[in-house]
Short mmCIF file of C-alpha atoms in Angstrom, two decimals:
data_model
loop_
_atom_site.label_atom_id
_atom_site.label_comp_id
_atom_site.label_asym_id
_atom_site.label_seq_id
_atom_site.Cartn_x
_atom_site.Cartn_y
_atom_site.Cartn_z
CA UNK A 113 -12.03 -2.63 11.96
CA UNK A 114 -12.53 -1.63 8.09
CA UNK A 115 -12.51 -4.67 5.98
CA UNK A 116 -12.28 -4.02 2.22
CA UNK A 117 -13.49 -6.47 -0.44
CA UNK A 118 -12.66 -6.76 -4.04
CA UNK A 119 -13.48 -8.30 -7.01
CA UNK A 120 -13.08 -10.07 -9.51
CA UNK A 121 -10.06 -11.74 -8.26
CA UNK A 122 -8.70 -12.15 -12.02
CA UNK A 123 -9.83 -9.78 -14.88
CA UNK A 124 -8.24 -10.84 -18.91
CA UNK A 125 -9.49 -8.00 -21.07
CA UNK A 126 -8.54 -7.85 -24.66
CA UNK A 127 -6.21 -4.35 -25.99
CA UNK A 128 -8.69 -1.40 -26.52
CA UNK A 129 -11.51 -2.70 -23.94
CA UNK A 130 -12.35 -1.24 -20.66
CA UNK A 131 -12.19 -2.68 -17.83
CA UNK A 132 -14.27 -2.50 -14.34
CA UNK A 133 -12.84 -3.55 -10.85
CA UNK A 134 -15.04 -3.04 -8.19
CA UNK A 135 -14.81 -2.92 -3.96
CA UNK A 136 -17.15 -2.30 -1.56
CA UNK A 137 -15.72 -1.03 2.52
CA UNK A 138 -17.57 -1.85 5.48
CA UNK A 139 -16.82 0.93 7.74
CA UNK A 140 -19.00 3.90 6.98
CA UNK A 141 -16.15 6.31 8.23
CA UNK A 142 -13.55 5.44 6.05
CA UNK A 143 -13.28 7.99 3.80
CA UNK A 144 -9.90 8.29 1.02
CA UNK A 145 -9.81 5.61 -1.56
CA UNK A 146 -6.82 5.41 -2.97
CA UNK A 147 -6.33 2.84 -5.98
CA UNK A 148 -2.90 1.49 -6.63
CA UNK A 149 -1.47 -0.60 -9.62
CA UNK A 150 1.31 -3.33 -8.56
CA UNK A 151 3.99 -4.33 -11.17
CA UNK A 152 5.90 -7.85 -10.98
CA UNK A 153 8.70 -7.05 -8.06
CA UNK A 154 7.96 -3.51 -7.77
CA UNK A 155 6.16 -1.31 -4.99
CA UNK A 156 2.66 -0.10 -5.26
CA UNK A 157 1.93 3.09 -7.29
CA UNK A 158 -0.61 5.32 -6.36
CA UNK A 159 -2.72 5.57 -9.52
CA UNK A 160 -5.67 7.45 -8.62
CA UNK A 161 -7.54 8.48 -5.38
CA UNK A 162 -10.91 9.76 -3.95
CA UNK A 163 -12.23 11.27 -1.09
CA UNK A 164 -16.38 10.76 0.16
CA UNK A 165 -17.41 14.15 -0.68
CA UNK A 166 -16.73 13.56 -4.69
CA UNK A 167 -18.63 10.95 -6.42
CA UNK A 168 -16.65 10.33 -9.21
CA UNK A 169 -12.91 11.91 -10.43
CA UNK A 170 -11.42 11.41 -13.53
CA UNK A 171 -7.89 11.07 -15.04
CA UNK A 172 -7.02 10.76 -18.70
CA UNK A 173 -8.15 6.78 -19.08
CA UNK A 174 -8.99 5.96 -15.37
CA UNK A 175 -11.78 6.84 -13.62
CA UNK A 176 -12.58 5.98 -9.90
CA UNK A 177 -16.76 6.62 -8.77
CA UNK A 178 -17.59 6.12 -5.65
CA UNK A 179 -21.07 5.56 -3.81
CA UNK A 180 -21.11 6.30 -0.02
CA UNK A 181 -24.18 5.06 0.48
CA UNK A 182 -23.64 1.66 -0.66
CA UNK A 183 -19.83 1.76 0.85
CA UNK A 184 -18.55 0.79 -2.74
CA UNK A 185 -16.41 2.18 -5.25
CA UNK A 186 -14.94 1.17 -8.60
CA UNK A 187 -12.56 1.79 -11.05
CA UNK A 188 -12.60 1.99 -14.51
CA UNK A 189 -9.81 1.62 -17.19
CA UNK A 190 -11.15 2.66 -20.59
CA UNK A 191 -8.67 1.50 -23.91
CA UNK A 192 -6.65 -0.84 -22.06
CA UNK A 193 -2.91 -1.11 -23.15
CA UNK A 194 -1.06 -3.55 -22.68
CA UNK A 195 1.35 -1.91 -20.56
CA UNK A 196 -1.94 -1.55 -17.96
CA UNK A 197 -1.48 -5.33 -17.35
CA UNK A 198 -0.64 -5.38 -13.30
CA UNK A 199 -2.43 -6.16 -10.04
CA UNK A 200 -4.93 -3.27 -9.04
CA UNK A 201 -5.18 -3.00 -5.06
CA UNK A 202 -8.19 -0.82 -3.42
CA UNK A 203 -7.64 0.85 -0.05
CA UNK A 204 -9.79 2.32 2.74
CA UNK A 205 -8.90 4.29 5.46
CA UNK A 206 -10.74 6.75 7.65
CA UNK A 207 -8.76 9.96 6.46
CA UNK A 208 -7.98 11.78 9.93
CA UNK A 209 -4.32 12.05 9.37
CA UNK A 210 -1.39 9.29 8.74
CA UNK A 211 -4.38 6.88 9.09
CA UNK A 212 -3.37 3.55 7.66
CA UNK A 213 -4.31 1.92 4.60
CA UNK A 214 -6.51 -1.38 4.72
CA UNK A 215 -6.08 -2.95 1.17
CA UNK A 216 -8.62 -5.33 -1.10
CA UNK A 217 -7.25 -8.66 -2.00
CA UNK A 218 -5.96 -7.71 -5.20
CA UNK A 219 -7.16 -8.11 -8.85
CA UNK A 220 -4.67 -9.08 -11.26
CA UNK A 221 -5.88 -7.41 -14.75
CA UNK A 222 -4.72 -9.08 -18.38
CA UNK A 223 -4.61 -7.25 -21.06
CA UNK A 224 -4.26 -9.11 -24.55
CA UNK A 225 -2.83 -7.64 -27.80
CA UNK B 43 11.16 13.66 -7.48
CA UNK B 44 12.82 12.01 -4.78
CA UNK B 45 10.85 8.71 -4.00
CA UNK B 46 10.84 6.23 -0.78
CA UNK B 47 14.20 4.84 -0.64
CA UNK B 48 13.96 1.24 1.06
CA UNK B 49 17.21 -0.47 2.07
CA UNK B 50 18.34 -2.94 1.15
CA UNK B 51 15.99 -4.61 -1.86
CA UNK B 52 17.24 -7.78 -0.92
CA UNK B 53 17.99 -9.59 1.95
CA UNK B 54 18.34 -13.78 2.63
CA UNK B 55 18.65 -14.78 6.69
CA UNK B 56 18.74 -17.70 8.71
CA UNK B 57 16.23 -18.68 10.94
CA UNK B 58 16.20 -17.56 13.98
CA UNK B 59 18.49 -14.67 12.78
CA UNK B 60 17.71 -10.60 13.48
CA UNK B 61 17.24 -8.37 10.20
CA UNK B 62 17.07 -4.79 9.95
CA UNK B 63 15.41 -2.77 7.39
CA UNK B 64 15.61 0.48 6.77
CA UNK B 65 12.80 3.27 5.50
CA UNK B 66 13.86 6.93 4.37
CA UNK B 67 10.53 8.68 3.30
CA UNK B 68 10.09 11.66 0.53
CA UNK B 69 11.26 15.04 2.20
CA UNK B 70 8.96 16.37 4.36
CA UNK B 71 6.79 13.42 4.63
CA UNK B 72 6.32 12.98 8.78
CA UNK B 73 4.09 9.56 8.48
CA UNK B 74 5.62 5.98 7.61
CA UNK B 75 3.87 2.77 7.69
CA UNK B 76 5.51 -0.50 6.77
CA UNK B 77 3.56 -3.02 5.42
CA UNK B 78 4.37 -7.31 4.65
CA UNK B 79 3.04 -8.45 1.63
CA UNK B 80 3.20 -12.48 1.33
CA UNK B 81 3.28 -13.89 -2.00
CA UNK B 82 0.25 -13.37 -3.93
CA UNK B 83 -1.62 -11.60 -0.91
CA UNK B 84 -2.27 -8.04 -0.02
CA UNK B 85 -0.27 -5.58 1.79
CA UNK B 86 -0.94 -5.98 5.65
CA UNK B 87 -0.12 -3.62 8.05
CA UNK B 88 2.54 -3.49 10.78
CA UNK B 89 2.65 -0.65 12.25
CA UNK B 90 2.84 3.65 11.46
CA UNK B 91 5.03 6.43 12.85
CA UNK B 92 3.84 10.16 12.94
CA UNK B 93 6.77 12.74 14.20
CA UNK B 94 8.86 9.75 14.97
CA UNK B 95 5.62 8.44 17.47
CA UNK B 96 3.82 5.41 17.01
CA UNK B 97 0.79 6.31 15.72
CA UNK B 98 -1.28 2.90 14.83
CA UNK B 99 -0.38 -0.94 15.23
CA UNK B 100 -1.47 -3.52 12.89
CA UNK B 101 -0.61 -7.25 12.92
CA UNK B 102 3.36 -6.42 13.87
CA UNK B 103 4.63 -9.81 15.91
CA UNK B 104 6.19 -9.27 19.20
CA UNK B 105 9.82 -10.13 17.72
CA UNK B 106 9.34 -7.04 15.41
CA UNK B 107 9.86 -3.94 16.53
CA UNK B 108 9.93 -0.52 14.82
CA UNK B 109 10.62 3.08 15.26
CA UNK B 110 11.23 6.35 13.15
CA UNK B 111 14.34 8.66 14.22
CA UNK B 112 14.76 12.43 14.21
CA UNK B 113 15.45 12.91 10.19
CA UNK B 114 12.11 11.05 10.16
CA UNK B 115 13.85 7.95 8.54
CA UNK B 116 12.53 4.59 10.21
CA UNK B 117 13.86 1.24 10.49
CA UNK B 118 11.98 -2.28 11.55
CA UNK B 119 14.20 -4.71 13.55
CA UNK B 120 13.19 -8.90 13.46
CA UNK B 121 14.39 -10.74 15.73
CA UNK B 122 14.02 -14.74 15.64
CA UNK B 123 13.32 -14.84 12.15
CA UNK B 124 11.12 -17.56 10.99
CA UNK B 125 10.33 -19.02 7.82
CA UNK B 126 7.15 -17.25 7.45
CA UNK B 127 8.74 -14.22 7.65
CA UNK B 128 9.69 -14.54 4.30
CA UNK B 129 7.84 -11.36 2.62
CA UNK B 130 7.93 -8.43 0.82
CA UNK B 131 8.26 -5.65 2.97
CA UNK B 132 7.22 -2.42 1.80
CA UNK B 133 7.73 1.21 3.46
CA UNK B 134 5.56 3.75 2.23
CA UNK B 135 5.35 7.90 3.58
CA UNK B 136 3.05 10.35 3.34
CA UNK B 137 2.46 13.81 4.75
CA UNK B 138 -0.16 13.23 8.36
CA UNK B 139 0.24 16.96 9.90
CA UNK B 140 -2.58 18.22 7.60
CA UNK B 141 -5.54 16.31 9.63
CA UNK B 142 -6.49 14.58 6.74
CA UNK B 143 -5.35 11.34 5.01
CA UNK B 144 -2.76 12.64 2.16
CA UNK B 145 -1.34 10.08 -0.82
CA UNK B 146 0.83 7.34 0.65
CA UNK B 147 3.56 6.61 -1.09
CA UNK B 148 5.54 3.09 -1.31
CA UNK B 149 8.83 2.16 -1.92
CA UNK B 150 10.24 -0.67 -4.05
CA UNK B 151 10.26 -3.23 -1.46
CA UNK B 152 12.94 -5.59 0.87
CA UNK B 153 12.54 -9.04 -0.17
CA UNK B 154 13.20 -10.76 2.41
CA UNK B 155 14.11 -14.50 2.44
CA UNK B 156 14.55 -16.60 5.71
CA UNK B 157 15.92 -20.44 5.05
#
């Protein structure tokens, strides 16, 4: 089955930096890539998504690329806030349908004033 | 917008207890998964309904069992609670019947404690 890895387990960033999380899939048909941001005690929240015929989408401050070749994709916060502090999850799934969601580990982003 | 309602947030049993939880997705969403998030871990997958069918089967013990009614709402039912079944448990909906994988929404979560 798809197994999704991510990294770096931890990110501390400080206010007005980007920041990079990164994840790489390891079944070639997965393809929607969903990212989602987890608050303290609070569901996940789809933040931005991506399907394997775009390489790279784009909204306001995030960015998500993706490269299907190398089964990895990324996302990219540019002027972090402080409110953006929250663990990021990545997710695979093959996209047929109600498919379910495999999810990275988690990486739990800090951003300092 | 109406989100995934998850009932109720919170919920403290004894083992070998039976808990229900219940799931009602957005309107017109057909698909819900539940999911059991462990402190500090990822979301892992139980199991999925599609038009109140099972549709996929993750790591969902035998004393779980699931299923999604006619107004599309679903509930999972523990039985013999064990400590380790102390989780998050997260129900999340999204629309299947367009043959391609749509956003998945998620609810807020049933914290579930066993002591």
């Amino acid at each position: 089955g798809e197994n999704v890895e991510q990294h770096p387990s931890t990110l501390s960033v400080q206010e007005g930096d980007s920041a990079v999380i990164k994840c790489t899939y390891s079944d070639s048909a997965s393809n929607y890539f969903p990212w989602y941001k987890q608050e303290l005690g609070k569901g996940p929240q789809l933040i931005i998504d991506i399907r394997s015929n775009v390489g790279e989408k784009k909204d306001q401050r995030i960015a998500v690329t993706l490269n299907k070749t190398a089964k990895h994709f990324s996302l990219h916060i540019t002027e972090t806030q402080p409110e953006d502090s929250a663990v990021y999850f990545c997710a695979a799934s093959m996209g047929l349908g109600n498919t379910p969601l495999v999810f990275g580990k988690g990486t739990r982003l800090s951003v300092i004033a | 917008a109406a989100g995934v309602i998850q009932s109720p947030r919170h919920l403290i049993k004894e083992k070998r207890e039976t808990a229900t939880l219940k799931c009602y997705p957005i309107p017109r969403h057909d698909t819900v998964y539940w999911y059991q998030q462990g402190p500090g871990q990822d979301p892992q997958f139980l199991i999925s309904f599609y038009e109140k069918m099972q549709s996929d089967k993750g790591s969902i013990p035998d004393r779980f069992s699931a299923q999604q009614f006619s107004d599309y709402h679903s509930e999972l039912n523990m039985s013999s609670l064990e400590l380790g079944d102390s989780a998050l448990y997260f129900c999340a909906s999204s629309l299947g019947r367009t043959g391609e994988d749509t956003e998945a929404f998620f609810g807020q979560g049933t914290r579930l404690t066993v002591v």
